[in-house]
mmCIF file with all atom_site columns, C-alpha atoms in Angstrom:
data_model
loop_
_atom_site.group_PDB
_atom_site.id
_atom_site.type_symbol
_atom_site.label_atom_id
_atom_site.label_alt_id
_atom_site.label_comp_id
_atom_site.label_asym_id
_atom_site.label_entity_id
_atom_site.label_seq_id
_atom_site.pdbx_PDB_ins_code
_atom_site.Cartn_x
_atom_site.Cartn_y
_atom_site.Cartn_z
_atom_site.occupancy
_atom_site.B_iso_or_equiv
_atom_site.pdbx_formal_charge
_atom_site.auth_seq_id
_atom_site.auth_comp_id
_atom_site.auth_asym_id
_atom_site.auth_atom_id
_atom_site.pdbx_PDB_model_num
ATOM 1   C CA . UNK A 1 1   ? -86.731 30.745  -55.238  1.00 0.00 ? 1   UNK A CA 1
ATOM 2   C CA . UNK A 1 2   ? -84.365 33.622  -54.461  1.00 0.00 ? 2   UNK A CA 1
ATOM 3   C CA . UNK A 1 3   ? -85.841 36.963  -53.470  1.00 0.00 ? 3   UNK A CA 1
ATOM 4   C CA . UNK A 1 4   ? -83.725 38.933  -55.941  1.00 0.00 ? 4   UNK A CA 1
ATOM 5   C CA . UNK A 1 5   ? -82.181 37.895  -59.287  1.00 0.00 ? 5   UNK A CA 1
ATOM 6   C CA . UNK A 1 6   ? -78.596 38.346  -58.106  1.00 0.00 ? 6   UNK A CA 1
ATOM 7   C CA . UNK A 1 7   ? -78.968 35.946  -55.149  1.00 0.00 ? 7   UNK A CA 1
ATOM 8   C CA . UNK A 1 8   ? -77.454 33.099  -57.106  1.00 0.00 ? 8   UNK A CA 1
ATOM 9   C CA . UNK A 1 9   ? -74.433 35.221  -58.027  1.00 0.00 ? 9   UNK A CA 1
ATOM 10  C CA . UNK A 1 10  ? -73.393 36.328  -54.547  1.00 0.00 ? 10  UNK A CA 1
ATOM 11  C CA . UNK A 1 11  ? -70.334 34.111  -54.807  1.00 0.00 ? 11  UNK A CA 1
ATOM 12  C CA . UNK A 1 12  ? -68.882 36.856  -57.060  1.00 0.00 ? 12  UNK A CA 1
ATOM 13  C CA . UNK A 1 13  ? -68.919 39.137  -53.997  1.00 0.00 ? 13  UNK A CA 1
ATOM 14  C CA . UNK A 1 14  ? -66.293 36.936  -52.313  1.00 0.00 ? 14  UNK A CA 1
ATOM 15  C CA . UNK A 1 15  ? -63.171 36.621  -54.465  1.00 0.00 ? 15  UNK A CA 1
ATOM 16  C CA . UNK A 1 16  ? -60.570 34.117  -53.270  1.00 0.00 ? 16  UNK A CA 1
ATOM 17  C CA . UNK A 1 17  ? -57.256 35.942  -52.917  1.00 0.00 ? 17  UNK A CA 1
ATOM 18  C CA . UNK A 1 18  ? -55.068 33.444  -51.081  1.00 0.00 ? 18  UNK A CA 1
ATOM 19  C CA . UNK A 1 19  ? -55.528 29.861  -49.957  1.00 0.00 ? 19  UNK A CA 1
ATOM 20  C CA . UNK A 1 20  ? -53.615 27.342  -47.878  1.00 0.00 ? 20  UNK A CA 1
ATOM 21  C CA . UNK A 1 21  ? -54.904 23.990  -46.619  1.00 0.00 ? 21  UNK A CA 1
ATOM 22  C CA . UNK A 1 22  ? -55.984 25.559  -43.303  1.00 0.00 ? 22  UNK A CA 1
ATOM 23  C CA . UNK A 1 23  ? -56.798 29.145  -44.314  1.00 0.00 ? 23  UNK A CA 1
ATOM 24  C CA . UNK A 1 24  ? -58.559 31.101  -47.056  1.00 0.00 ? 24  UNK A CA 1
ATOM 25  C CA . UNK A 1 25  ? -58.583 34.839  -47.629  1.00 0.00 ? 25  UNK A CA 1
ATOM 26  C CA . UNK A 1 26  ? -61.448 36.450  -49.550  1.00 0.00 ? 26  UNK A CA 1
ATOM 27  C CA . UNK A 1 27  ? -61.777 39.976  -50.903  1.00 0.00 ? 27  UNK A CA 1
ATOM 28  C CA . UNK A 1 28  ? -65.318 41.267  -50.413  1.00 0.00 ? 28  UNK A CA 1
ATOM 29  C CA . UNK A 1 29  ? -66.859 43.471  -53.085  1.00 0.00 ? 29  UNK A CA 1
ATOM 30  C CA . UNK A 1 30  ? -70.378 44.776  -53.515  1.00 0.00 ? 30  UNK A CA 1
ATOM 31  C CA . UNK A 1 31  ? -72.023 47.512  -55.544  1.00 0.00 ? 31  UNK A CA 1
ATOM 32  C CA . UNK A 1 32  ? -73.885 48.589  -52.410  1.00 0.00 ? 32  UNK A CA 1
ATOM 33  C CA . UNK A 1 33  ? -72.194 49.331  -49.108  1.00 0.00 ? 33  UNK A CA 1
ATOM 34  C CA . UNK A 1 34  ? -72.251 46.401  -46.736  1.00 0.00 ? 34  UNK A CA 1
ATOM 35  C CA . UNK A 1 35  ? -73.856 46.410  -43.322  1.00 0.00 ? 35  UNK A CA 1
ATOM 36  C CA . UNK A 1 36  ? -70.666 45.393  -41.522  1.00 0.00 ? 36  UNK A CA 1
ATOM 37  C CA . UNK A 1 37  ? -72.390 44.909  -38.153  1.00 0.00 ? 37  UNK A CA 1
ATOM 38  C CA . UNK A 1 38  ? -74.927 42.496  -39.666  1.00 0.00 ? 38  UNK A CA 1
ATOM 39  C CA . UNK A 1 39  ? -72.142 40.656  -41.510  1.00 0.00 ? 39  UNK A CA 1
ATOM 40  C CA . UNK A 1 40  ? -70.050 40.387  -38.346  1.00 0.00 ? 40  UNK A CA 1
ATOM 41  C CA . UNK A 1 41  ? -73.042 39.208  -36.296  1.00 0.00 ? 41  UNK A CA 1
ATOM 42  C CA . UNK A 1 42  ? -73.952 36.462  -38.783  1.00 0.00 ? 42  UNK A CA 1
ATOM 43  C CA . UNK A 1 43  ? -70.356 35.262  -39.012  1.00 0.00 ? 43  UNK A CA 1
ATOM 44  C CA . UNK A 1 44  ? -70.005 35.251  -35.205  1.00 0.00 ? 44  UNK A CA 1
ATOM 45  C CA . UNK A 1 45  ? -73.139 33.115  -34.893  1.00 0.00 ? 45  UNK A CA 1
ATOM 46  C CA . UNK A 1 46  ? -72.261 30.523  -37.546  1.00 0.00 ? 46  UNK A CA 1
ATOM 47  C CA . UNK A 1 47  ? -68.498 30.190  -38.090  1.00 0.00 ? 47  UNK A CA 1
ATOM 48  C CA . UNK A 1 48  ? -67.292 29.282  -34.552  1.00 0.00 ? 48  UNK A CA 1
ATOM 49  C CA . UNK A 1 49  ? -69.973 26.573  -34.324  1.00 0.00 ? 49  UNK A CA 1
ATOM 50  C CA . UNK A 1 50  ? -68.366 24.762  -37.237  1.00 0.00 ? 50  UNK A CA 1
ATOM 51  C CA . UNK A 1 51  ? -64.868 25.091  -35.784  1.00 0.00 ? 51  UNK A CA 1
ATOM 52  C CA . UNK A 1 52  ? -63.667 27.999  -37.888  1.00 0.00 ? 52  UNK A CA 1
ATOM 53  C CA . UNK A 1 53  ? -61.651 31.016  -36.841  1.00 0.00 ? 53  UNK A CA 1
ATOM 54  C CA . UNK A 1 54  ? -62.163 34.234  -38.748  1.00 0.00 ? 54  UNK A CA 1
ATOM 55  C CA . UNK A 1 55  ? -60.888 37.768  -38.967  1.00 0.00 ? 55  UNK A CA 1
ATOM 56  C CA . UNK A 1 56  ? -62.747 40.566  -40.743  1.00 0.00 ? 56  UNK A CA 1
ATOM 57  C CA . UNK A 1 57  ? -60.782 43.549  -42.087  1.00 0.00 ? 57  UNK A CA 1
ATOM 58  C CA . UNK A 1 58  ? -63.093 46.426  -42.967  1.00 0.00 ? 58  UNK A CA 1
ATOM 59  C CA . UNK A 1 59  ? -60.317 48.694  -44.253  1.00 0.00 ? 59  UNK A CA 1
ATOM 60  C CA . UNK A 1 60  ? -59.191 46.115  -46.823  1.00 0.00 ? 60  UNK A CA 1
ATOM 61  C CA . UNK A 1 61  ? -62.714 44.693  -47.343  1.00 0.00 ? 61  UNK A CA 1
ATOM 62  C CA . UNK A 1 62  ? -61.446 41.198  -46.751  1.00 0.00 ? 62  UNK A CA 1
ATOM 63  C CA . UNK A 1 63  ? -62.010 38.221  -44.492  1.00 0.00 ? 63  UNK A CA 1
ATOM 64  C CA . UNK A 1 64  ? -59.741 35.374  -43.463  1.00 0.00 ? 64  UNK A CA 1
ATOM 65  C CA . UNK A 1 65  ? -61.388 32.072  -42.592  1.00 0.00 ? 65  UNK A CA 1
ATOM 66  C CA . UNK A 1 66  ? -59.210 29.452  -40.929  1.00 0.00 ? 66  UNK A CA 1
ATOM 67  C CA . UNK A 1 67  ? -59.636 25.885  -39.781  1.00 0.00 ? 67  UNK A CA 1
ATOM 68  C CA . UNK A 1 68  ? -58.237 24.416  -36.608  1.00 0.00 ? 68  UNK A CA 1
ATOM 69  C CA . UNK A 1 69  ? -55.021 22.432  -36.865  1.00 0.00 ? 69  UNK A CA 1
ATOM 70  C CA . UNK A 1 70  ? -56.384 19.520  -34.830  1.00 0.00 ? 70  UNK A CA 1
ATOM 71  C CA . UNK A 1 71  ? -58.842 18.596  -37.605  1.00 0.00 ? 71  UNK A CA 1
ATOM 72  C CA . UNK A 1 72  ? -61.998 19.287  -35.594  1.00 0.00 ? 72  UNK A CA 1
ATOM 73  C CA . UNK A 1 73  ? -63.172 21.921  -38.084  1.00 0.00 ? 73  UNK A CA 1
ATOM 74  C CA . UNK A 1 74  ? -65.589 21.365  -40.916  1.00 0.00 ? 74  UNK A CA 1
ATOM 75  C CA . UNK A 1 75  ? -64.190 21.553  -44.466  1.00 0.00 ? 75  UNK A CA 1
ATOM 76  C CA . UNK A 1 76  ? -63.233 25.080  -45.518  1.00 0.00 ? 76  UNK A CA 1
ATOM 77  C CA . UNK A 1 77  ? -65.769 24.972  -48.353  1.00 0.00 ? 77  UNK A CA 1
ATOM 78  C CA . UNK A 1 78  ? -68.524 25.243  -45.749  1.00 0.00 ? 78  UNK A CA 1
ATOM 79  C CA . UNK A 1 79  ? -66.969 28.497  -44.588  1.00 0.00 ? 79  UNK A CA 1
ATOM 80  C CA . UNK A 1 80  ? -67.566 29.985  -48.025  1.00 0.00 ? 80  UNK A CA 1
ATOM 81  C CA . UNK A 1 81  ? -71.226 28.952  -47.943  1.00 0.00 ? 81  UNK A CA 1
ATOM 82  C CA . UNK A 1 82  ? -71.635 30.641  -44.548  1.00 0.00 ? 82  UNK A CA 1
ATOM 83  C CA . UNK A 1 83  ? -69.840 33.740  -45.841  1.00 0.00 ? 83  UNK A CA 1
ATOM 84  C CA . UNK A 1 84  ? -72.179 33.967  -48.850  1.00 0.00 ? 84  UNK A CA 1
ATOM 85  C CA . UNK A 1 85  ? -75.211 33.656  -46.567  1.00 0.00 ? 85  UNK A CA 1
ATOM 86  C CA . UNK A 1 86  ? -73.763 36.400  -44.352  1.00 0.00 ? 86  UNK A CA 1
ATOM 87  C CA . UNK A 1 87  ? -73.186 38.610  -47.397  1.00 0.00 ? 87  UNK A CA 1
ATOM 88  C CA . UNK A 1 88  ? -76.827 38.128  -48.418  1.00 0.00 ? 88  UNK A CA 1
ATOM 89  C CA . UNK A 1 89  ? -77.957 39.247  -44.955  1.00 0.00 ? 89  UNK A CA 1
ATOM 90  C CA . UNK A 1 90  ? -75.590 42.227  -45.051  1.00 0.00 ? 90  UNK A CA 1
ATOM 91  C CA . UNK A 1 91  ? -77.176 43.471  -48.279  1.00 0.00 ? 91  UNK A CA 1
ATOM 92  C CA . UNK A 1 92  ? -74.392 42.637  -50.701  1.00 0.00 ? 92  UNK A CA 1
ATOM 93  C CA . UNK A 1 93  ? -75.022 42.875  -54.418  1.00 0.00 ? 93  UNK A CA 1
ATOM 94  C CA . UNK A 1 94  ? -72.544 41.351  -56.857  1.00 0.00 ? 94  UNK A CA 1
ATOM 95  C CA . UNK A 1 95  ? -70.542 43.692  -59.059  1.00 0.00 ? 95  UNK A CA 1
ATOM 96  C CA . UNK A 1 96  ? -71.411 43.840  -62.721  1.00 0.00 ? 96  UNK A CA 1
ATOM 97  C CA . UNK A 1 97  ? -69.766 41.271  -64.906  1.00 0.00 ? 97  UNK A CA 1
ATOM 98  C CA . UNK A 1 98  ? -66.593 42.512  -66.528  1.00 0.00 ? 98  UNK A CA 1
ATOM 99  C CA . UNK A 1 99  ? -66.702 42.925  -70.270  1.00 0.00 ? 99  UNK A CA 1
ATOM 100 C CA . UNK A 1 100 ? -63.850 41.206  -72.012  1.00 0.00 ? 100 UNK A CA 1
ATOM 101 C CA . UNK A 1 101 ? -62.763 42.968  -75.160  1.00 0.00 ? 101 UNK A CA 1
ATOM 102 C CA . UNK A 1 102 ? -61.058 40.935  -77.836  1.00 0.00 ? 102 UNK A CA 1
ATOM 103 C CA . UNK A 1 103 ? -59.271 42.673  -80.666  1.00 0.00 ? 103 UNK A CA 1
ATOM 104 C CA . UNK A 1 104 ? -59.994 40.951  -83.938  1.00 0.00 ? 104 UNK A CA 1
ATOM 105 C CA . UNK A 1 105 ? -57.711 41.695  -86.825  1.00 0.00 ? 105 UNK A CA 1
ATOM 106 C CA . UNK A 1 106 ? -55.561 40.095  -89.457  1.00 0.00 ? 106 UNK A CA 1
ATOM 107 C CA . UNK A 1 107 ? -53.022 37.624  -88.219  1.00 0.00 ? 107 UNK A CA 1
ATOM 108 C CA . UNK A 1 108 ? -49.495 38.755  -88.945  1.00 0.00 ? 108 UNK A CA 1
ATOM 109 C CA . UNK A 1 109 ? -47.216 35.986  -90.033  1.00 0.00 ? 109 UNK A CA 1
ATOM 110 C CA . UNK A 1 110 ? -43.568 36.220  -89.108  1.00 0.00 ? 110 UNK A CA 1
ATOM 111 C CA . UNK A 1 111 ? -42.636 33.939  -92.004  1.00 0.00 ? 111 UNK A CA 1
ATOM 112 C CA . UNK A 1 112 ? -43.697 36.441  -94.666  1.00 0.00 ? 112 UNK A CA 1
ATOM 113 C CA . UNK A 1 113 ? -40.067 37.249  -95.470  1.00 0.00 ? 113 UNK A CA 1
ATOM 114 C CA . UNK A 1 114 ? -39.207 33.612  -96.037  1.00 0.00 ? 114 UNK A CA 1
ATOM 115 C CA . UNK A 1 115 ? -42.377 32.776  -98.002  1.00 0.00 ? 115 UNK A CA 1
ATOM 116 C CA . UNK A 1 116 ? -40.458 32.442  -101.281 1.00 0.00 ? 116 UNK A CA 1
ATOM 117 C CA . UNK A 1 117 ? -38.268 29.738  -99.697  1.00 0.00 ? 117 UNK A CA 1
ATOM 118 C CA . UNK A 1 118 ? -41.220 27.580  -98.608  1.00 0.00 ? 118 UNK A CA 1
ATOM 119 C CA . UNK A 1 119 ? -41.848 26.036  -102.055 1.00 0.00 ? 119 UNK A CA 1
ATOM 120 C CA . UNK A 1 120 ? -38.281 24.832  -102.801 1.00 0.00 ? 120 UNK A CA 1
ATOM 121 C CA . UNK A 1 121 ? -37.891 23.475  -99.259  1.00 0.00 ? 121 UNK A CA 1
ATOM 122 C CA . UNK A 1 122 ? -41.188 21.614  -99.662  1.00 0.00 ? 122 UNK A CA 1
ATOM 123 C CA . UNK A 1 123 ? -40.004 19.999  -102.915 1.00 0.00 ? 123 UNK A CA 1
ATOM 124 C CA . UNK A 1 124 ? -36.620 19.103  -101.373 1.00 0.00 ? 124 UNK A CA 1
ATOM 125 C CA . UNK A 1 125 ? -38.385 17.563  -98.374  1.00 0.00 ? 125 UNK A CA 1
ATOM 126 C CA . UNK A 1 126 ? -40.618 15.544  -100.697 1.00 0.00 ? 126 UNK A CA 1
ATOM 127 C CA . UNK A 1 127 ? -37.677 14.197  -102.691 1.00 0.00 ? 127 UNK A CA 1
ATOM 128 C CA . UNK A 1 128 ? -35.670 13.348  -99.572  1.00 0.00 ? 128 UNK A CA 1
ATOM 129 C CA . UNK A 1 129 ? -38.697 11.699  -98.004  1.00 0.00 ? 129 UNK A CA 1
ATOM 130 C CA . UNK A 1 130 ? -39.341 9.591   -101.119 1.00 0.00 ? 130 UNK A CA 1
ATOM 131 C CA . UNK A 1 131 ? -35.703 8.505   -101.161 1.00 0.00 ? 131 UNK A CA 1
ATOM 132 C CA . UNK A 1 132 ? -35.974 7.401   -97.515  1.00 0.00 ? 132 UNK A CA 1
ATOM 133 C CA . UNK A 1 133 ? -39.134 5.463   -98.383  1.00 0.00 ? 133 UNK A CA 1
ATOM 134 C CA . UNK A 1 134 ? -37.360 3.677   -101.254 1.00 0.00 ? 134 UNK A CA 1
ATOM 135 C CA . UNK A 1 135 ? -34.464 2.912   -98.902  1.00 0.00 ? 135 UNK A CA 1
ATOM 136 C CA . UNK A 1 136 ? -36.921 1.588   -96.291  1.00 0.00 ? 136 UNK A CA 1
ATOM 137 C CA . UNK A 1 137 ? -38.639 -0.627  -98.870  1.00 0.00 ? 137 UNK A CA 1
ATOM 138 C CA . UNK A 1 138 ? -35.351 -2.110  -100.047 1.00 0.00 ? 138 UNK A CA 1
ATOM 139 C CA . UNK A 1 139 ? -34.161 -2.696  -96.463  1.00 0.00 ? 139 UNK A CA 1
ATOM 140 C CA . UNK A 1 140 ? -37.500 -4.363  -95.677  1.00 0.00 ? 140 UNK A CA 1
ATOM 141 C CA . UNK A 1 141 ? -37.084 -6.778  -98.585  1.00 0.00 ? 141 UNK A CA 1
ATOM 142 C CA . UNK A 1 142 ? -33.471 -7.459  -97.595  1.00 0.00 ? 142 UNK A CA 1
ATOM 143 C CA . UNK A 1 143 ? -34.535 -8.002  -93.987  1.00 0.00 ? 143 UNK A CA 1
ATOM 144 C CA . UNK A 1 144 ? -37.288 -10.445 -94.995  1.00 0.00 ? 144 UNK A CA 1
ATOM 145 C CA . UNK A 1 145 ? -34.818 -12.447 -97.026  1.00 0.00 ? 145 UNK A CA 1
ATOM 146 C CA . UNK A 1 146 ? -32.356 -12.273 -94.134  1.00 0.00 ? 146 UNK A CA 1
ATOM 147 C CA . UNK A 1 147 ? -34.952 -13.694 -91.747  1.00 0.00 ? 147 UNK A CA 1
ATOM 148 C CA . UNK A 1 148 ? -35.552 -16.670 -94.035  1.00 0.00 ? 148 UNK A CA 1
ATOM 149 C CA . UNK A 1 149 ? -31.915 -17.549 -94.600  1.00 0.00 ? 149 UNK A CA 1
ATOM 150 C CA . UNK A 1 150 ? -29.862 -19.015 -91.771  1.00 0.00 ? 150 UNK A CA 1
ATOM 151 C CA . UNK A 1 151 ? -27.035 -16.856 -90.399  1.00 0.00 ? 151 UNK A CA 1
ATOM 152 C CA . UNK A 1 152 ? -28.221 -13.763 -92.339  1.00 0.00 ? 152 UNK A CA 1
ATOM 153 C CA . UNK A 1 153 ? -28.839 -10.487 -90.460  1.00 0.00 ? 153 UNK A CA 1
ATOM 154 C CA . UNK A 1 154 ? -32.557 -9.877  -91.089  1.00 0.00 ? 154 UNK A CA 1
ATOM 155 C CA . UNK A 1 155 ? -33.704 -8.183  -87.895  1.00 0.00 ? 155 UNK A CA 1
ATOM 156 C CA . UNK A 1 156 ? -31.238 -5.244  -88.004  1.00 0.00 ? 156 UNK A CA 1
ATOM 157 C CA . UNK A 1 157 ? -32.338 -4.472  -91.577  1.00 0.00 ? 157 UNK A CA 1
ATOM 158 C CA . UNK A 1 158 ? -35.993 -4.444  -90.526  1.00 0.00 ? 158 UNK A CA 1
ATOM 159 C CA . UNK A 1 159 ? -35.148 -2.125  -87.638  1.00 0.00 ? 159 UNK A CA 1
ATOM 160 C CA . UNK A 1 160 ? -33.273 0.249   -89.944  1.00 0.00 ? 160 UNK A CA 1
ATOM 161 C CA . UNK A 1 161 ? -36.176 0.120   -92.409  1.00 0.00 ? 161 UNK A CA 1
ATOM 162 C CA . UNK A 1 162 ? -38.632 1.207   -89.720  1.00 0.00 ? 162 UNK A CA 1
ATOM 163 C CA . UNK A 1 163 ? -36.325 4.052   -88.675  1.00 0.00 ? 163 UNK A CA 1
ATOM 164 C CA . UNK A 1 164 ? -35.992 5.193   -92.305  1.00 0.00 ? 164 UNK A CA 1
ATOM 165 C CA . UNK A 1 165 ? -39.796 5.137   -92.644  1.00 0.00 ? 165 UNK A CA 1
ATOM 166 C CA . UNK A 1 166 ? -40.214 7.240   -89.479  1.00 0.00 ? 166 UNK A CA 1
ATOM 167 C CA . UNK A 1 167 ? -37.623 9.716   -90.741  1.00 0.00 ? 167 UNK A CA 1
ATOM 168 C CA . UNK A 1 168 ? -39.470 10.019  -94.061  1.00 0.00 ? 168 UNK A CA 1
ATOM 169 C CA . UNK A 1 169 ? -42.722 10.833  -92.239  1.00 0.00 ? 169 UNK A CA 1
ATOM 170 C CA . UNK A 1 170 ? -40.941 13.246  -89.918  1.00 0.00 ? 170 UNK A CA 1
ATOM 171 C CA . UNK A 1 171 ? -39.496 15.168  -92.871  1.00 0.00 ? 171 UNK A CA 1
ATOM 172 C CA . UNK A 1 172 ? -42.978 15.711  -94.328  1.00 0.00 ? 172 UNK A CA 1
ATOM 173 C CA . UNK A 1 173 ? -44.656 16.703  -91.048  1.00 0.00 ? 173 UNK A CA 1
ATOM 174 C CA . UNK A 1 174 ? -44.135 20.506  -91.289  1.00 0.00 ? 174 UNK A CA 1
ATOM 175 C CA . UNK A 1 175 ? -45.692 20.562  -94.752  1.00 0.00 ? 175 UNK A CA 1
ATOM 176 C CA . UNK A 1 176 ? -48.870 18.678  -93.900  1.00 0.00 ? 176 UNK A CA 1
ATOM 177 C CA . UNK A 1 177 ? -52.114 20.677  -93.662  1.00 0.00 ? 177 UNK A CA 1
ATOM 178 C CA . UNK A 1 178 ? -53.254 21.235  -90.091  1.00 0.00 ? 178 UNK A CA 1
ATOM 179 C CA . UNK A 1 179 ? -56.769 19.949  -89.285  1.00 0.00 ? 179 UNK A CA 1
ATOM 180 C CA . UNK A 1 180 ? -59.449 22.581  -88.770  1.00 0.00 ? 180 UNK A CA 1
ATOM 181 C CA . UNK A 1 181 ? -60.168 23.183  -85.113  1.00 0.00 ? 181 UNK A CA 1
#
């Protein structure tokens, strides 16, 4: 069990700023001032043993942890675990969680000017869609007859019927009610 309630949140003290496959840069932040000597001592004891190189920048409150190019280093994720343990020894306390403010208000529609046009376009789309469905039905019947008779073109009519059906559905798509999320 951790000694203080923020022990499980010390990963917020090390914010990843930049990462490459062989190097990671973390910005260190704490609400209390860090004991830099203790942090440096803990990192010097544990990071080189795992094959990591590191550079601590007190002025920028950052650390760069790198792995060796020959592949003899441990995975860079272990470097973060060692850094968090070092931050705990150095007396780091995570900063307070940031409050996210969300403005809630009425949604402004950009189509308000064209609202009067929506009804007639909907009716026109319905009529055009129904006409494409009637055309698709007639081409389907013609295609079925064409498949049964020798030397009659049935397959092209069935293909055109399916395209007319898809076009009818596509015309009605903007006017369909959206499902509730």
